[in-house]
Backbone as a chain_set.jsonl record, in Angstrom:
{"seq": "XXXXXXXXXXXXXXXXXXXXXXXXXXXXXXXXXXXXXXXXXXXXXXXXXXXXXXXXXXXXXXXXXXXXXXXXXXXXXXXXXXXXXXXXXXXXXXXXXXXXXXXXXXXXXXXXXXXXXXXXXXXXXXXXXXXXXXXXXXX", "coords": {"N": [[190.508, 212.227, 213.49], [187.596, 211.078, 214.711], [184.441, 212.699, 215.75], [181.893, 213.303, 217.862], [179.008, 214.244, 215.867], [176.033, 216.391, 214.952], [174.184, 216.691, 212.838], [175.628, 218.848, 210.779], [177.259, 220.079, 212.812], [179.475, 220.169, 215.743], [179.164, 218.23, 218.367], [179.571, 219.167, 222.038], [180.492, 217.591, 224.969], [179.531, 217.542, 228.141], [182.062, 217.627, 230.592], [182.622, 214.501, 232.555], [181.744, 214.363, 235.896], [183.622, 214.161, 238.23], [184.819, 212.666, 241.005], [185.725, 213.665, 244.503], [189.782, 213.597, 245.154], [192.412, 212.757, 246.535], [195.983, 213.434, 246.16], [198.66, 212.544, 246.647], [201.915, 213.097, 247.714], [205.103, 211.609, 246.911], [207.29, 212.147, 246.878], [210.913, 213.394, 247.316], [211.381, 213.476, 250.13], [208.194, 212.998, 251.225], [207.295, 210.094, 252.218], [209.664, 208.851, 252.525], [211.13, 206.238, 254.148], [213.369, 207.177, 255.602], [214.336, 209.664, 255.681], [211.553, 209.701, 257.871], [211.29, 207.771, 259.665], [209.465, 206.248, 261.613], [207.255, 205.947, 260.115], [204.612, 204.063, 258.665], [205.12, 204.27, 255.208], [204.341, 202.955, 253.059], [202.453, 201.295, 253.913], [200.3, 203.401, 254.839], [199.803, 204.392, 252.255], [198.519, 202.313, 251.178], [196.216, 201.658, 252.931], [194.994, 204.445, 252.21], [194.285, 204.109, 249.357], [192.737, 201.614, 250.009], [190.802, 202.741, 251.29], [189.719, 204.366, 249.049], [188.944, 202.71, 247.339], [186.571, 201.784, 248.708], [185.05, 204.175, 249.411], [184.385, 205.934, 247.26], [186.312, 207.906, 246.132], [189.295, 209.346, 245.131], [192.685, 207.979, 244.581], [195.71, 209.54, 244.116], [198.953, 209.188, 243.051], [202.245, 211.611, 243.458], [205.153, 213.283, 242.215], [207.587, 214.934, 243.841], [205.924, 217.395, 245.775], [207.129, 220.074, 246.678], [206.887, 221.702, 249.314], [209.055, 220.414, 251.24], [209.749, 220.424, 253.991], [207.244, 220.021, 255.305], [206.692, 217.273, 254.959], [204.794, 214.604, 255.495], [203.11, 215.529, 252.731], [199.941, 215.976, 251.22], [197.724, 216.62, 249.059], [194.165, 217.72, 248.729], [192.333, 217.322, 246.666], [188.608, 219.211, 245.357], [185.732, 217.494, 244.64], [183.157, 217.348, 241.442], [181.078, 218.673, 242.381], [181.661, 219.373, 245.399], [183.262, 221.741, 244.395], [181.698, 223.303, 242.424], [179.805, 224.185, 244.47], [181.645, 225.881, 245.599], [183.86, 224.797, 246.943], [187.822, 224.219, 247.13], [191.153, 223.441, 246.294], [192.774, 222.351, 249.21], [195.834, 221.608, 250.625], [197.443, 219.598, 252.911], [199.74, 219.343, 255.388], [202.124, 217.221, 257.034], [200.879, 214.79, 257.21], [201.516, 212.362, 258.937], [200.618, 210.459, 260.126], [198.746, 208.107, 262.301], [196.411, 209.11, 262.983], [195.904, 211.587, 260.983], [195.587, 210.384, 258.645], [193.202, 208.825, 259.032], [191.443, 211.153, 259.618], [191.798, 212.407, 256.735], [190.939, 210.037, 255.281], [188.325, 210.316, 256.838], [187.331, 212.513, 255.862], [187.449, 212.71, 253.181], [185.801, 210.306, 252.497], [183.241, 211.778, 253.089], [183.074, 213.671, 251.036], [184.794, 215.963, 250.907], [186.54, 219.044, 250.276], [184.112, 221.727, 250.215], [181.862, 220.144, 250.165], [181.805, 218.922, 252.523], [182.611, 219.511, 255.978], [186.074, 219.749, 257.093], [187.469, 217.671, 259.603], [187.811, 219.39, 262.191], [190.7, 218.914, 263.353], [192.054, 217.814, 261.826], [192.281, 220.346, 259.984], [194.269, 221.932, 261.191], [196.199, 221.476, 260.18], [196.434, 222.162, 257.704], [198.801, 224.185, 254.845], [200.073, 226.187, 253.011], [199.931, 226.437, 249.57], [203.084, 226.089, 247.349], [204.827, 228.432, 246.379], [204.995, 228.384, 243.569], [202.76, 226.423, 242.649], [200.042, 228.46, 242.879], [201.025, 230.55, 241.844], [200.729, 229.406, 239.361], [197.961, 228.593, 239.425], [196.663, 231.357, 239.615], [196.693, 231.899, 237.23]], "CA": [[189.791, 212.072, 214.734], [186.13, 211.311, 214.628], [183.876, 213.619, 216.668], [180.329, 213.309, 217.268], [177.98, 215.605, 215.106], [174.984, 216.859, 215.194], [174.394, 217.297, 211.738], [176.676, 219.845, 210.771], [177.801, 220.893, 214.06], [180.242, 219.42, 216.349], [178.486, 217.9, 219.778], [180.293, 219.379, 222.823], [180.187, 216.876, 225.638], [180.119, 218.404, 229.27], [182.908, 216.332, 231.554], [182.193, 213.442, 233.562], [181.96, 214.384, 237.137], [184.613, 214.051, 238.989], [185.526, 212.434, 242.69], [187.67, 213.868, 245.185], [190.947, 212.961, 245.089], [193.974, 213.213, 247.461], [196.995, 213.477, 245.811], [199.855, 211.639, 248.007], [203.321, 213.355, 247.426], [206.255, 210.734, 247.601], [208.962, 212.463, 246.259], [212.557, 213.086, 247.765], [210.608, 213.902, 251.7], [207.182, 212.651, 252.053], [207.054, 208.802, 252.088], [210.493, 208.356, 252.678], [211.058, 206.24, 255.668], [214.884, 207.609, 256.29], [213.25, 211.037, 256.878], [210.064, 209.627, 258.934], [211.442, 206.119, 260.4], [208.227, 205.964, 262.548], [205.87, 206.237, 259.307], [204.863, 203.294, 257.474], [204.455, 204.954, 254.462], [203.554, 201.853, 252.027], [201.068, 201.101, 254.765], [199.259, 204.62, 254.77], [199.073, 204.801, 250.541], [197.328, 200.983, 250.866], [194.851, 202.017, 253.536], [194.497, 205.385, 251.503], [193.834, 203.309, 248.203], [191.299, 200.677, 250.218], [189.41, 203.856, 251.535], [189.294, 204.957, 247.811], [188.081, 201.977, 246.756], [185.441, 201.337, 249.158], [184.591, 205.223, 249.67], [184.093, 206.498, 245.97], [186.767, 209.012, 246.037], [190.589, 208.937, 244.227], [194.215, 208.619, 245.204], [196.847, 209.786, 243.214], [200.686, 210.012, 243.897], [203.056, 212.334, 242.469], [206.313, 213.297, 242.633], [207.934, 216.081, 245.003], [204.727, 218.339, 245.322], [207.274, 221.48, 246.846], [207.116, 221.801, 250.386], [209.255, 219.342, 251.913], [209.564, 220.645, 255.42], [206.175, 219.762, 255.86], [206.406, 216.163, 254.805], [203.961, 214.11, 254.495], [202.303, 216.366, 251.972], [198.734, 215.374, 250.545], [196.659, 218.021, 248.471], [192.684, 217.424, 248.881], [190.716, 218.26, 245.531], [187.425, 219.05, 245.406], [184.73, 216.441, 243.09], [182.801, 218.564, 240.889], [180.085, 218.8, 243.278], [181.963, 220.513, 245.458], [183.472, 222.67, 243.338], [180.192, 223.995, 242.469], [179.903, 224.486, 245.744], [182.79, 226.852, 246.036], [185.407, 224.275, 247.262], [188.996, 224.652, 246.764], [192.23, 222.948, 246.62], [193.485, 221.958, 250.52], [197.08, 221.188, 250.971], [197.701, 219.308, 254.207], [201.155, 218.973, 255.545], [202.514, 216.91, 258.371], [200.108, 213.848, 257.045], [202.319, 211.031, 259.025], [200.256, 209.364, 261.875], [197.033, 207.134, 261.809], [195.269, 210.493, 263.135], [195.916, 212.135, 260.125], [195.419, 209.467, 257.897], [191.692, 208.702, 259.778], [191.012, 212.182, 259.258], [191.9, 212.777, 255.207], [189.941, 208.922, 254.642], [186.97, 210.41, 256.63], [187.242, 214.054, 254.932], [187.498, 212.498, 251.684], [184.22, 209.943, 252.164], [181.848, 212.646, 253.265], [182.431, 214.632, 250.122], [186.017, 216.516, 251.157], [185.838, 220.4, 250.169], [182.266, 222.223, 249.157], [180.682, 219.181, 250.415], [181.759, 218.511, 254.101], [183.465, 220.426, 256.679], [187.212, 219.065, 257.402], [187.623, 217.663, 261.011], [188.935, 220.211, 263.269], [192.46, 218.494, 264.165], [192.992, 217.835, 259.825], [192.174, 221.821, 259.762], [195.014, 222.386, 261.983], [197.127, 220.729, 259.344], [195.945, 222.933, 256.472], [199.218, 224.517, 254.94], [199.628, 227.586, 252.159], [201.288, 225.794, 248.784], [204.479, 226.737, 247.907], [204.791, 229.831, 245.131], [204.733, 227.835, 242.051], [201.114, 226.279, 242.72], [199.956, 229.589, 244.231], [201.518, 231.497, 241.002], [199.98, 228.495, 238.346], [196.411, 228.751, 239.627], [196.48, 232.933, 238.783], [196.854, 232.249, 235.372]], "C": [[188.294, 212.161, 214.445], [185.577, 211.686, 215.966], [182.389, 213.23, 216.116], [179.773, 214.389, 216.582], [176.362, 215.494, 215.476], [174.66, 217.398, 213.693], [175.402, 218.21, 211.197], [177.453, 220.232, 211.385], [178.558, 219.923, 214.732], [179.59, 219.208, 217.646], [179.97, 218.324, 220.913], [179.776, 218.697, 224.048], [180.169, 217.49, 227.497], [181.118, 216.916, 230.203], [182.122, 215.926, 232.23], [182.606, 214.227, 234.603], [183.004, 213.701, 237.81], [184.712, 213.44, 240.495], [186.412, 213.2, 243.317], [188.588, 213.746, 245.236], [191.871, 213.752, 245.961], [194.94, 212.518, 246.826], [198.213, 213.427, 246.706], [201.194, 212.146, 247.105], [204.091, 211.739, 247.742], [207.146, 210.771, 246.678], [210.098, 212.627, 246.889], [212.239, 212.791, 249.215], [209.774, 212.818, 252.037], [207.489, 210.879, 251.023], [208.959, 208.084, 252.087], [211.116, 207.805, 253.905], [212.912, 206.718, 256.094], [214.768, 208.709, 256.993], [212.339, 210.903, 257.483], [210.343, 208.106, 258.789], [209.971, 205.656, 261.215], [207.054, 206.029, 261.548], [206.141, 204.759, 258.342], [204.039, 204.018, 256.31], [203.598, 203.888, 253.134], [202.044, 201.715, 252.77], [199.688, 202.067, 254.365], [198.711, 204.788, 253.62], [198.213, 203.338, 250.716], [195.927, 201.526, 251.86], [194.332, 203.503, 253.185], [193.375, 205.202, 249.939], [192.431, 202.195, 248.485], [190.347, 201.531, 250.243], [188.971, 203.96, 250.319], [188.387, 204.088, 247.186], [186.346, 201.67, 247.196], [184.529, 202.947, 249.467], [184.226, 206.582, 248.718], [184.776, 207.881, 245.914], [188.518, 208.481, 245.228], [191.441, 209.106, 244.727], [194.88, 208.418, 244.172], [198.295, 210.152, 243.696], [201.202, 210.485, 242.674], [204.157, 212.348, 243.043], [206.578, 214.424, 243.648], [206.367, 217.361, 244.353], [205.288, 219.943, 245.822], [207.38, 221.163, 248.398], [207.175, 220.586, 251.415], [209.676, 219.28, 253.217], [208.377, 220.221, 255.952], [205.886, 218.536, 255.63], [205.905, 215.584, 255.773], [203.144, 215.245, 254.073], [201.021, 215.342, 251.218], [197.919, 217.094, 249.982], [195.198, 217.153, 248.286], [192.101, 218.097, 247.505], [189.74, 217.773, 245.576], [186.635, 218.24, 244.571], [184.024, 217.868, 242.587], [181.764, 219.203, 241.405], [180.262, 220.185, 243.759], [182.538, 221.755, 245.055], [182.798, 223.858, 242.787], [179.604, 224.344, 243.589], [180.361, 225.585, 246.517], [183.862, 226.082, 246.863], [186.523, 224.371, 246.325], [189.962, 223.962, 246.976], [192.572, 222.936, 248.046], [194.634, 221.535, 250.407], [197.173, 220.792, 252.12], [198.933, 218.666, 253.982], [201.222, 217.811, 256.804], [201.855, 215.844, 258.287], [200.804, 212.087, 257.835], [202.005, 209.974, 259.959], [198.751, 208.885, 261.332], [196.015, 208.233, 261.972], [194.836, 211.159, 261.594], [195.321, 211.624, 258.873], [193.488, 209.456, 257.997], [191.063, 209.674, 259.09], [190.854, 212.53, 257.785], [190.496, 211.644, 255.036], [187.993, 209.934, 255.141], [186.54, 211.519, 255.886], [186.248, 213.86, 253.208], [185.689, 211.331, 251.372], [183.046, 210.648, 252.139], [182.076, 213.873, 252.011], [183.991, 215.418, 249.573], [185.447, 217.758, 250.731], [184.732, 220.921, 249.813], [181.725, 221.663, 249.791], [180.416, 219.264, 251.926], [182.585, 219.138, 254.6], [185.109, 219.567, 256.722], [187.039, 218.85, 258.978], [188.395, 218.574, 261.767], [190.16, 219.724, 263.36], [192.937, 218.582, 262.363], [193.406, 220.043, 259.757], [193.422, 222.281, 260.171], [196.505, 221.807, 261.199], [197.488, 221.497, 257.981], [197.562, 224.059, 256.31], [199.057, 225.503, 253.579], [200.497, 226.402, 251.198], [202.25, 226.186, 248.644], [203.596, 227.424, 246.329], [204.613, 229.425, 244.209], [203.241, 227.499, 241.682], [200.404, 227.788, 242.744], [199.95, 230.413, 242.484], [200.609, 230.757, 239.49], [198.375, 228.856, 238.569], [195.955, 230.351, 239.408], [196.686, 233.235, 237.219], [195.751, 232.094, 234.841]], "O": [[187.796, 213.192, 213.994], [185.98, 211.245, 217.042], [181.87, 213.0, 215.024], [180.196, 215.518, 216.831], [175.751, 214.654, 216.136], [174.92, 218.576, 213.445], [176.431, 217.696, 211.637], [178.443, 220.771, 210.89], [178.375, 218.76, 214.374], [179.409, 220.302, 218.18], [181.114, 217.922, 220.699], [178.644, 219.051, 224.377], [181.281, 217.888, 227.844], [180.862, 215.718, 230.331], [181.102, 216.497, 232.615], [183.677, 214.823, 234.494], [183.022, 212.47, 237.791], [184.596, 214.413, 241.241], [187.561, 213.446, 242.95], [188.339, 213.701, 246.44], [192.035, 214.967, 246.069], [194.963, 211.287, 246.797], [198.581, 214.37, 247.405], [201.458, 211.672, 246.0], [203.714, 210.927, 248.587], [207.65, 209.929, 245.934], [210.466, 211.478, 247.138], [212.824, 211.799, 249.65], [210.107, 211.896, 252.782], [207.74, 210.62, 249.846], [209.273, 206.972, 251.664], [211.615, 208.584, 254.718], [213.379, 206.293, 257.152], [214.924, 208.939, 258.193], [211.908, 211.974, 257.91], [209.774, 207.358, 257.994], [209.661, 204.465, 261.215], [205.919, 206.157, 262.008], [207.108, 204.388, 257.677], [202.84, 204.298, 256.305], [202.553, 204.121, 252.526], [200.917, 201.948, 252.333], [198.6, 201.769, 253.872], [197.552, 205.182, 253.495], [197.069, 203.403, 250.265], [194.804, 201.721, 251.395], [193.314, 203.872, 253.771], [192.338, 205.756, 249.573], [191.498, 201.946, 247.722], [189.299, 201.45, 249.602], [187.777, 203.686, 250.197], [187.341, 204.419, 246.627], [185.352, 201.449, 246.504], [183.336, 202.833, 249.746], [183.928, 207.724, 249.068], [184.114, 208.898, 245.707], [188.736, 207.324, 244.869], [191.55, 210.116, 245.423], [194.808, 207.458, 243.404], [198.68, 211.054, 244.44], [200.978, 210.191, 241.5], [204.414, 211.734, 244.079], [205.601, 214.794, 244.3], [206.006, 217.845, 243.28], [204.57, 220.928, 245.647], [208.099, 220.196, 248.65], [206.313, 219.996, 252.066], [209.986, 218.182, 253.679], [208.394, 220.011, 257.165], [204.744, 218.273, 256.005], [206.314, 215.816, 256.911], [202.522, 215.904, 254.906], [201.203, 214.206, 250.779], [197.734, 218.199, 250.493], [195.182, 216.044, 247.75], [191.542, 219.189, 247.403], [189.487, 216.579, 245.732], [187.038, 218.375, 243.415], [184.175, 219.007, 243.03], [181.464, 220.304, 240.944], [179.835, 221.287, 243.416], [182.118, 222.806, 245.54], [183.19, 225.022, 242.709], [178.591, 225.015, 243.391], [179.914, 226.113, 247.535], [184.722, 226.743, 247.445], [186.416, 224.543, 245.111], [189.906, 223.587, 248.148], [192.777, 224.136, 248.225], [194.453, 220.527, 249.724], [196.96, 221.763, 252.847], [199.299, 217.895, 253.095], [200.199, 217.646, 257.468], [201.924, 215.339, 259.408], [200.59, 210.973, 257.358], [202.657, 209.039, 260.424], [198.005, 209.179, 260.397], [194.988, 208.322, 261.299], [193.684, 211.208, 261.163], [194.639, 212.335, 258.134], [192.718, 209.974, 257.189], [190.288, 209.437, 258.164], [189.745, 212.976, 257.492], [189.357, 212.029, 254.77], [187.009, 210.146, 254.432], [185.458, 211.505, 255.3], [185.307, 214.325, 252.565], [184.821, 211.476, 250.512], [182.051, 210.383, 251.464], [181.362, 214.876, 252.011], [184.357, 215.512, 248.401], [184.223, 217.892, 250.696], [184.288, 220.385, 248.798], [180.821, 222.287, 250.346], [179.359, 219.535, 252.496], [183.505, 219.503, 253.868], [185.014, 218.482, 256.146], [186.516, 219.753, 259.632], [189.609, 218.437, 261.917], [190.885, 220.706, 263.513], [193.858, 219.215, 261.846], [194.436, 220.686, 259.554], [193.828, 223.191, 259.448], [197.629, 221.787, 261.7], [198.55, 221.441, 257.361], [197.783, 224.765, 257.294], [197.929, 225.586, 253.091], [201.377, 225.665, 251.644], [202.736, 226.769, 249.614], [202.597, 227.188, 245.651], [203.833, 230.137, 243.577], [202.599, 228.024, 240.772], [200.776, 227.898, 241.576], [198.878, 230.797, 242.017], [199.974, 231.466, 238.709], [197.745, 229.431, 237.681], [194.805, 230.521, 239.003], [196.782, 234.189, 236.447], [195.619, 232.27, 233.63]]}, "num_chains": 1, "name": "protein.A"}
């Protein structure tokens, strides 16, 4: 592996800054329309993905993120901004209506945690992770 130097020394690079990113569950629950017939869920990840594109922030899906009573699950991370800031991981549950949707896209353009407040009605969405997250992040 070649590494930059510095004469002798090894150059340590500080990371690239980071974007926000909302992380879109669609594992066994969220995005499944058998459990949420009234959600288009293809719909919501494309107009999640346009926002991203046009609103300099990231979407990522994963698999079952844990708490699937609360499907649609989305977790909000902070860019490194906020971060520095003192923002923090957000979990929002219950993500399944254009409200919700509205709300994450505008969250996520103005900055999302550290940076910008969350809209009151998203806030009201805000759920605890489940024990595994929760238990990972104390290490």
């Amino acid at each position: 592996m070649n590494r930059p130097t510095a004469g002798n020394r090894s150059v340590i690079r500080a990371a690239a800054p980071r974007p926000c990113t909302l992380v879109v569950c669609r594992g066994c629950c969220c995005g499944n329309p058998r459990r949420h017939p009234g959600t288009d869920h293809a719909w919501q990840l494309d107009r999640l993905r346009a926002g991203a594109a046009e609103g300099g922030f990231q979407v990522r899906t994963t698999d079952c993120l844990g708490p699937c009573d609360q499907a649609n699950v989305m977790v909000v991370q902070p860019s490194t901004a906020g971060r520095r800031a003192g923002g923090r991981v957000v979990w929002v549950g219950f993500a399944l209506d254009d409200d919700s949707t509205d709300d994450l896209l505008g969250w996520a353009r103005a900055g999302g945690p550290g940076v910008a407040e969350p809209p009151a009605t998203l806030a009201l969405q805000f759920i605890r992770p489940p024990r595994e997250a929760r238990s990972r992040a104390r290490r």
